[in-house]
Amino acid sequence: MTARTDITTGTSTSTGTSTGTDITTGTSTGTDITTGTSTGTDITTSTGTAVVAEAVTTSGSISFANWEEKEAGSSGAGPRTAHASVVNTFSGGIEAAGTACDYSIAYTVGHAGVFTGMELVTGSIDGRPGSFVLEQRGTFAEDGTIHCTFTVVPGSGTEGLAGLTGTGEYTCRTGQASFPYSLSYRL
């Protein structure tokens, strides 16, 4: 049950459960109180608009075209650091060719370690054109397994991707030319 009273001045109260779409418009200079559960999309307009969008998950594959790595520092037999410039191509939910990605890498033991990176992606997500930046953090193990999580840098979306937020991940093995990714996002 949803009950809503919109008045110019005074109090507006809602109680109960809503499983659809709640839309409230008008100007309220009083107190708004909402209790209960909402499982749909809530849109509130008073002097502005607030929209809570559902998260969408998309997936596809990443293929790397180029990997140029240079050692940045070494302690002999111990840890070492490196920088890598990488060119990737995304296909599937994200369509983008020739991305620009830079990684900072710390090798801790042998070929195991951690990395961080920034990747400029220009193309589209589920048909919406634009650019955005992914901030990446990951690990790589002696057996060649690489796991990475990434976040869309807030405010980096352009054109049809303005306002984009999201997180994703991939797992692959060293030398694997193409590997799957997933991205859960909101626009």
PDB file of C-alpha atoms in Angstrom:
ATOM      1  CA  MET A   1       0.000   0.000   0.000  1.00  0.00           C
ATOM      2  CA  THR A   2       1.285   3.466  -0.825  1.00  0.00           C
ATOM      3  CA  ALA A   3      -0.388   6.623   0.415  1.00  0.00           C
ATOM      4  CA  ARG A   4       1.003   9.990  -0.581  1.00  0.00           C
ATOM      5  CA  THR A   5      -0.176  13.518   0.005  1.00  0.00           C
ATOM      6  CA  ASP A   6       1.483  16.362  -1.854  1.00  0.00           C
ATOM      7  CA  ILE A   7       0.784  19.790  -0.527  1.00  0.00           C
ATOM      8  CA  THR A   8       2.536  23.077  -0.958  1.00  0.00           C
ATOM      9  CA  THR A   9       3.190  23.530   2.750  1.00  0.00           C
ATOM     10  CA  GLY A  10       2.789  20.987   5.507  1.00  0.00           C
ATOM     11  CA  THR A  11       3.572  17.320   5.904  1.00  0.00           C
ATOM     12  CA  SER A  12       3.626  14.445   3.409  1.00  0.00           C
ATOM     13  CA  THR A  13       3.687  10.882   4.733  1.00  0.00           C
ATOM     14  CA  SER A  14       3.966   7.512   2.978  1.00  0.00           C
ATOM     15  CA  THR A  15       3.755   4.114   4.627  1.00  0.00           C
ATOM     16  CA  GLY A  16       3.579   0.576   3.338  1.00  0.00           C
ATOM     17  CA  THR A  17       5.124  -1.335   0.487  1.00  0.00           C
ATOM     18  CA  SER A  18       5.493  -0.305  -3.127  1.00  0.00           C
ATOM     19  CA  THR A  19       6.518  -2.765  -5.822  1.00  0.00           C
ATOM     20  CA  GLY A  20       6.046  -0.482  -8.793  1.00  0.00           C
ATOM     21  CA  THR A  21       7.148   2.987  -9.718  1.00  0.00           C
ATOM     22  CA  ASP A  22       6.662   5.886  -7.295  1.00  0.00           C
ATOM     23  CA  ILE A  23       6.592   9.317  -8.882  1.00  0.00           C
ATOM     24  CA  THR A  24       6.163  12.413  -6.766  1.00  0.00           C
ATOM     25  CA  THR A  25       5.973  15.854  -8.329  1.00  0.00           C
ATOM     26  CA  GLY A  26       5.297  19.250  -6.915  1.00  0.00           C
ATOM     27  CA  THR A  27       6.845  21.595  -4.420  1.00  0.00           C
ATOM     28  CA  SER A  28       7.050  20.719  -0.758  1.00  0.00           C
ATOM     29  CA  THR A  29       8.239  23.151   1.876  1.00  0.00           C
ATOM     30  CA  GLY A  30       7.167  20.918   4.761  1.00  0.00           C
ATOM     31  CA  THR A  31       8.334  17.509   5.939  1.00  0.00           C
ATOM     32  CA  ASP A  32       8.386  14.354   3.791  1.00  0.00           C
ATOM     33  CA  ILE A  33       8.435  11.028   5.653  1.00  0.00           C
ATOM     34  CA  THR A  34       8.581   7.673   3.898  1.00  0.00           C
ATOM     35  CA  THR A  35       8.541   4.296   5.633  1.00  0.00           C
ATOM     36  CA  GLY A  36       8.226   0.833   4.183  1.00  0.00           C
ATOM     37  CA  THR A  37       9.839  -0.962   1.267  1.00  0.00           C
ATOM     38  CA  SER A  38      10.198   0.111  -2.335  1.00  0.00           C
ATOM     39  CA  THR A  39      11.419  -2.377  -4.938  1.00  0.00           C
ATOM     40  CA  GLY A  40      10.793  -0.303  -8.049  1.00  0.00           C
ATOM     41  CA  THR A  41      12.184   2.909  -9.424  1.00  0.00           C
ATOM     42  CA  ASP A  42      11.759   6.014  -7.267  1.00  0.00           C
ATOM     43  CA  ILE A  43      11.590   9.393  -8.973  1.00  0.00           C
ATOM     44  CA  THR A  44      11.169  12.548  -6.923  1.00  0.00           C
ATOM     45  CA  THR A  45      10.791  16.006  -8.406  1.00  0.00           C
ATOM     46  CA  SER A  46      10.502  19.096  -6.252  1.00  0.00           C
ATOM     47  CA  THR A  47      12.955  21.832  -7.146  1.00  0.00           C
ATOM     48  CA  GLY A  48      15.183  19.312  -8.980  1.00  0.00           C
ATOM     49  CA  THR A  49      15.110  15.709 -10.109  1.00  0.00           C
ATOM     50  CA  ALA A  50      16.509  12.683  -8.309  1.00  0.00           C
ATOM     51  CA  VAL A  51      16.448   9.380 -10.155  1.00  0.00           C
ATOM     52  CA  VAL A  52      17.548   6.032  -8.766  1.00  0.00           C
ATOM     53  CA  ALA A  53      18.426   3.869 -11.773  1.00  0.00           C
ATOM     54  CA  GLU A  54      18.583   0.091 -11.766  1.00  0.00           C
ATOM     55  CA  ALA A  55      22.069  -1.431 -12.220  1.00  0.00           C
ATOM     56  CA  VAL A  56      22.685  -3.131 -15.555  1.00  0.00           C
ATOM     57  CA  THR A  57      25.268  -5.873 -15.997  1.00  0.00           C
ATOM     58  CA  THR A  58      26.975  -6.289 -19.336  1.00  0.00           C
ATOM     59  CA  SER A  59      29.791  -8.581 -20.418  1.00  0.00           C
ATOM     60  CA  GLY A  60      32.081  -9.447 -23.282  1.00  0.00           C
ATOM     61  CA  SER A  61      35.752 -10.014 -23.929  1.00  0.00           C
ATOM     62  CA  ILE A  62      38.978  -8.031 -23.808  1.00  0.00           C
ATOM     63  CA  SER A  63      41.791  -8.662 -26.288  1.00  0.00           C
ATOM     64  CA  PHE A  64      45.158  -7.032 -25.835  1.00  0.00           C
ATOM     65  CA  ALA A  65      46.985  -5.811 -28.918  1.00  0.00           C
ATOM     66  CA  ASN A  66      50.175  -4.457 -27.380  1.00  0.00           C
ATOM     67  CA  TRP A  67      52.055  -4.677 -24.058  1.00  0.00           C
ATOM     68  CA  GLU A  68      55.153  -2.513 -23.534  1.00  0.00           C
ATOM     69  CA  GLU A  69      56.724  -2.906 -20.095  1.00  0.00           C
ATOM     70  CA  LYS A  70      59.752  -1.072 -18.677  1.00  0.00           C
ATOM     71  CA  GLU A  71      61.447  -1.704 -15.359  1.00  0.00           C
ATOM     72  CA  ALA A  72      61.172   1.272 -12.998  1.00  0.00           C
ATOM     73  CA  GLY A  73      63.203   0.014 -10.041  1.00  0.00           C
ATOM     74  CA  SER A  74      64.812  -3.112  -8.614  1.00  0.00           C
ATOM     75  CA  SER A  75      66.359  -4.235  -5.357  1.00  0.00           C
ATOM     76  CA  GLY A  76      68.347  -7.061  -6.913  1.00  0.00           C
ATOM     77  CA  ALA A  77      66.831 -10.406  -5.894  1.00  0.00           C
ATOM     78  CA  GLY A  78      63.899  -8.770  -4.036  1.00  0.00           C
ATOM     79  CA  PRO A  79      60.891  -6.780  -5.197  1.00  0.00           C
ATOM     80  CA  ARG A  80      60.916  -4.693  -8.344  1.00  0.00           C
ATOM     81  CA  THR A  81      58.604  -2.184  -9.988  1.00  0.00           C
ATOM     82  CA  ALA A  82      57.646  -1.568 -13.584  1.00  0.00           C
ATOM     83  CA  HIS A  83      55.392   0.524 -15.799  1.00  0.00           C
ATOM     84  CA  ALA A  84      53.435  -0.938 -18.696  1.00  0.00           C
ATOM     85  CA  SER A  85      51.557   0.740 -21.537  1.00  0.00           C
ATOM     86  CA  VAL A  86      48.868  -1.500 -22.973  1.00  0.00           C
ATOM     87  CA  VAL A  87      46.437  -1.276 -25.869  1.00  0.00           C
ATOM     88  CA  ASN A  88      43.215  -3.286 -25.470  1.00  0.00           C
ATOM     89  CA  THR A  89      40.103  -3.931 -27.511  1.00  0.00           C
ATOM     90  CA  PHE A  90      36.752  -4.510 -25.782  1.00  0.00           C
ATOM     91  CA  SER A  91      33.916  -6.377 -27.499  1.00  0.00           C
ATOM     92  CA  GLY A  92      30.432  -7.310 -26.339  1.00  0.00           C
ATOM     93  CA  GLY A  93      28.588  -4.915 -24.004  1.00  0.00           C
ATOM     94  CA  ILE A  94      31.540  -2.527 -24.191  1.00  0.00           C
ATOM     95  CA  GLU A  95      32.680  -1.861 -27.764  1.00  0.00           C
ATOM     96  CA  ALA A  96      36.016  -0.026 -27.886  1.00  0.00           C
ATOM     97  CA  ALA A  97      39.097  -0.524 -30.036  1.00  0.00           C
ATOM     98  CA  GLY A  98      42.575   0.753 -29.201  1.00  0.00           C
ATOM     99  CA  THR A  99      42.094   1.795 -25.566  1.00  0.00           C
ATOM    100  CA  ALA A 100      44.956   3.559 -23.772  1.00  0.00           C
ATOM    101  CA  CYS A 101      45.962   1.835 -20.529  1.00  0.00           C
ATOM    102  CA  ASP A 102      48.897   2.526 -18.205  1.00  0.00           C
ATOM    103  CA  TYR A 103      49.819   0.202 -15.334  1.00  0.00           C
ATOM    104  CA  SER A 104      52.122   0.536 -12.342  1.00  0.00           C
ATOM    105  CA  ILE A 105      53.338  -2.929 -11.369  1.00  0.00           C
ATOM    106  CA  ALA A 106      55.032  -4.298  -8.239  1.00  0.00           C
ATOM    107  CA  TYR A 107      56.618  -7.733  -8.559  1.00  0.00           C
ATOM    108  CA  THR A 108      56.905  -9.125  -5.035  1.00  0.00           C
ATOM    109  CA  VAL A 109      58.210 -12.681  -5.506  1.00  0.00           C
ATOM    110  CA  GLY A 110      59.302 -14.041  -8.884  1.00  0.00           C
ATOM    111  CA  HIS A 111      56.464 -13.359 -11.301  1.00  0.00           C
ATOM    112  CA  ALA A 112      53.814 -12.660  -8.631  1.00  0.00           C
ATOM    113  CA  GLY A 113      52.662  -9.218  -7.566  1.00  0.00           C
ATOM    114  CA  VAL A 114      50.090  -6.452  -7.784  1.00  0.00           C
ATOM    115  CA  PHE A 115      49.147  -3.726 -10.243  1.00  0.00           C
ATOM    116  CA  THR A 116      47.094  -0.555 -10.557  1.00  0.00           C
ATOM    117  CA  GLY A 117      46.115   1.148 -13.767  1.00  0.00           C
ATOM    118  CA  MET A 118      44.039   3.732 -15.569  1.00  0.00           C
ATOM    119  CA  GLU A 119      42.412   2.929 -18.896  1.00  0.00           C
ATOM    120  CA  LEU A 120      40.771   5.446 -21.222  1.00  0.00           C
ATOM    121  CA  VAL A 121      37.928   3.701 -23.053  1.00  0.00           C
ATOM    122  CA  THR A 122      36.354   5.406 -26.092  1.00  0.00           C
ATOM    123  CA  GLY A 123      33.497   3.578 -27.779  1.00  0.00           C
ATOM    124  CA  SER A 124      30.105   2.518 -26.432  1.00  0.00           C
ATOM    125  CA  ILE A 125      28.360   0.596 -23.667  1.00  0.00           C
ATOM    126  CA  ASP A 126      25.273  -1.288 -24.795  1.00  0.00           C
ATOM    127  CA  GLY A 127      25.023   1.036 -27.802  1.00  0.00           C
ATOM    128  CA  ARG A 128      25.485   4.356 -25.937  1.00  0.00           C
ATOM    129  CA  PRO A 129      28.513   6.231 -27.340  1.00  0.00           C
ATOM    130  CA  GLY A 130      31.098   8.085 -25.272  1.00  0.00           C
ATOM    131  CA  SER A 131      34.317   7.827 -23.313  1.00  0.00           C
ATOM    132  CA  PHE A 132      35.130   6.968 -19.713  1.00  0.00           C
ATOM    133  CA  VAL A 133      38.094   5.975 -17.541  1.00  0.00           C
ATOM    134  CA  LEU A 134      38.496   2.693 -15.647  1.00  0.00           C
ATOM    135  CA  GLU A 135      40.608   2.576 -12.486  1.00  0.00           C
ATOM    136  CA  GLN A 136      42.004  -0.944 -12.152  1.00  0.00           C
ATOM    137  CA  ARG A 137      43.508  -2.908  -9.251  1.00  0.00           C
ATOM    138  CA  GLY A 138      44.677  -6.463  -9.474  1.00  0.00           C
ATOM    139  CA  THR A 139      46.957  -9.309  -8.554  1.00  0.00           C
ATOM    140  CA  PHE A 140      48.936 -11.845 -10.527  1.00  0.00           C
ATOM    141  CA  ALA A 141      50.138 -15.172  -9.163  1.00  0.00           C
ATOM    142  CA  GLU A 142      53.178 -17.367  -9.901  1.00  0.00           C
ATOM    143  CA  ASP A 143      50.897 -19.765 -11.825  1.00  0.00           C
ATOM    144  CA  GLY A 144      49.968 -16.937 -14.234  1.00  0.00           C
ATOM    145  CA  THR A 145      46.462 -16.241 -12.915  1.00  0.00           C
ATOM    146  CA  ILE A 146      45.540 -12.550 -13.089  1.00  0.00           C
ATOM    147  CA  HIS A 147      42.530 -11.140 -11.248  1.00  0.00           C
ATOM    148  CA  CYS A 148      41.457  -7.516 -11.699  1.00  0.00           C
ATOM    149  CA  THR A 149      38.632  -5.399 -10.331  1.00  0.00           C
ATOM    150  CA  PHE A 150      37.856  -2.034 -11.882  1.00  0.00           C
ATOM    151  CA  THR A 151      35.735   1.028 -11.159  1.00  0.00           C
ATOM    152  CA  VAL A 152      34.492   3.718 -13.510  1.00  0.00           C
ATOM    153  CA  VAL A 153      36.191   6.958 -12.430  1.00  0.00           C
ATOM    154  CA  PRO A 154      33.387   9.267 -11.218  1.00  0.00           C
ATOM    155  CA  GLY A 155      32.735  12.158 -13.612  1.00  0.00           C
ATOM    156  CA  SER A 156      34.742  10.622 -16.473  1.00  0.00           C
ATOM    157  CA  GLY A 157      31.766   9.637 -18.685  1.00  0.00           C
ATOM    158  CA  THR A 158      31.101  11.751 -21.785  1.00  0.00           C
ATOM    159  CA  GLU A 159      28.292  12.040 -24.360  1.00  0.00           C
ATOM    160  CA  GLY A 160      25.777   9.188 -23.921  1.00  0.00           C
ATOM    161  CA  LEU A 161      27.832   7.904 -20.975  1.00  0.00           C
ATOM    162  CA  ALA A 162      27.703  11.125 -18.917  1.00  0.00           C
ATOM    163  CA  GLY A 163      26.961  10.226 -15.296  1.00  0.00           C
ATOM    164  CA  LEU A 164      28.226   6.648 -15.732  1.00  0.00           C
ATOM    165  CA  THR A 165      29.160   4.758 -12.554  1.00  0.00           C
ATOM    166  CA  GLY A 166      30.048   1.115 -12.213  1.00  0.00           C
ATOM    167  CA  THR A 167      32.329  -1.712 -11.194  1.00  0.00           C
ATOM    168  CA  GLY A 168      33.564  -4.802 -12.939  1.00  0.00           C
ATOM    169  CA  GLU A 169      36.133  -7.544 -13.045  1.00  0.00           C
ATOM    170  CA  TYR A 170      38.039 -10.044 -15.100  1.00  0.00           C
ATOM    171  CA  THR A 171      40.198 -13.095 -14.502  1.00  0.00           C
ATOM    172  CA  CYS A 172      42.668 -14.416 -17.050  1.00  0.00           C
ATOM    173  CA  ARG A 173      46.023 -16.165 -17.424  1.00  0.00           C
ATOM    174  CA  THR A 174      49.322 -14.692 -18.541  1.00  0.00           C
ATOM    175  CA  GLY A 175      49.590 -14.942 -22.332  1.00  0.00           C
ATOM    176  CA  GLN A 176      45.831 -15.363 -22.850  1.00  0.00           C
ATOM    177  CA  ALA A 177      45.042 -13.263 -25.939  1.00  0.00           C
ATOM    178  CA  SER A 178      41.344 -12.769 -25.123  1.00  0.00           C
ATOM    179  CA  PHE A 179      39.438 -13.109 -21.841  1.00  0.00           C
ATOM    180  CA  PRO A 180      35.940 -12.375 -20.454  1.00  0.00           C
ATOM    181  CA  TYR A 181      34.940  -9.330 -18.385  1.00  0.00           C
ATOM    182  CA  SER A 182      31.757  -8.174 -16.657  1.00  0.00           C
ATOM    183  CA  LEU A 183      30.628  -4.639 -15.797  1.00  0.00           C
ATOM    184  CA  SER A 184      27.723  -3.655 -13.561  1.00  0.00           C
ATOM    185  CA  TYR A 185      26.816  -0.018 -14.264  1.00  0.00           C
ATOM    186  CA  ARG A 186      24.283   2.774 -13.812  1.00  0.00           C
ATOM    187  CA  LEU A 187      23.569   5.769 -16.037  1.00  0.00           C
TER     188      LEU A 187
END
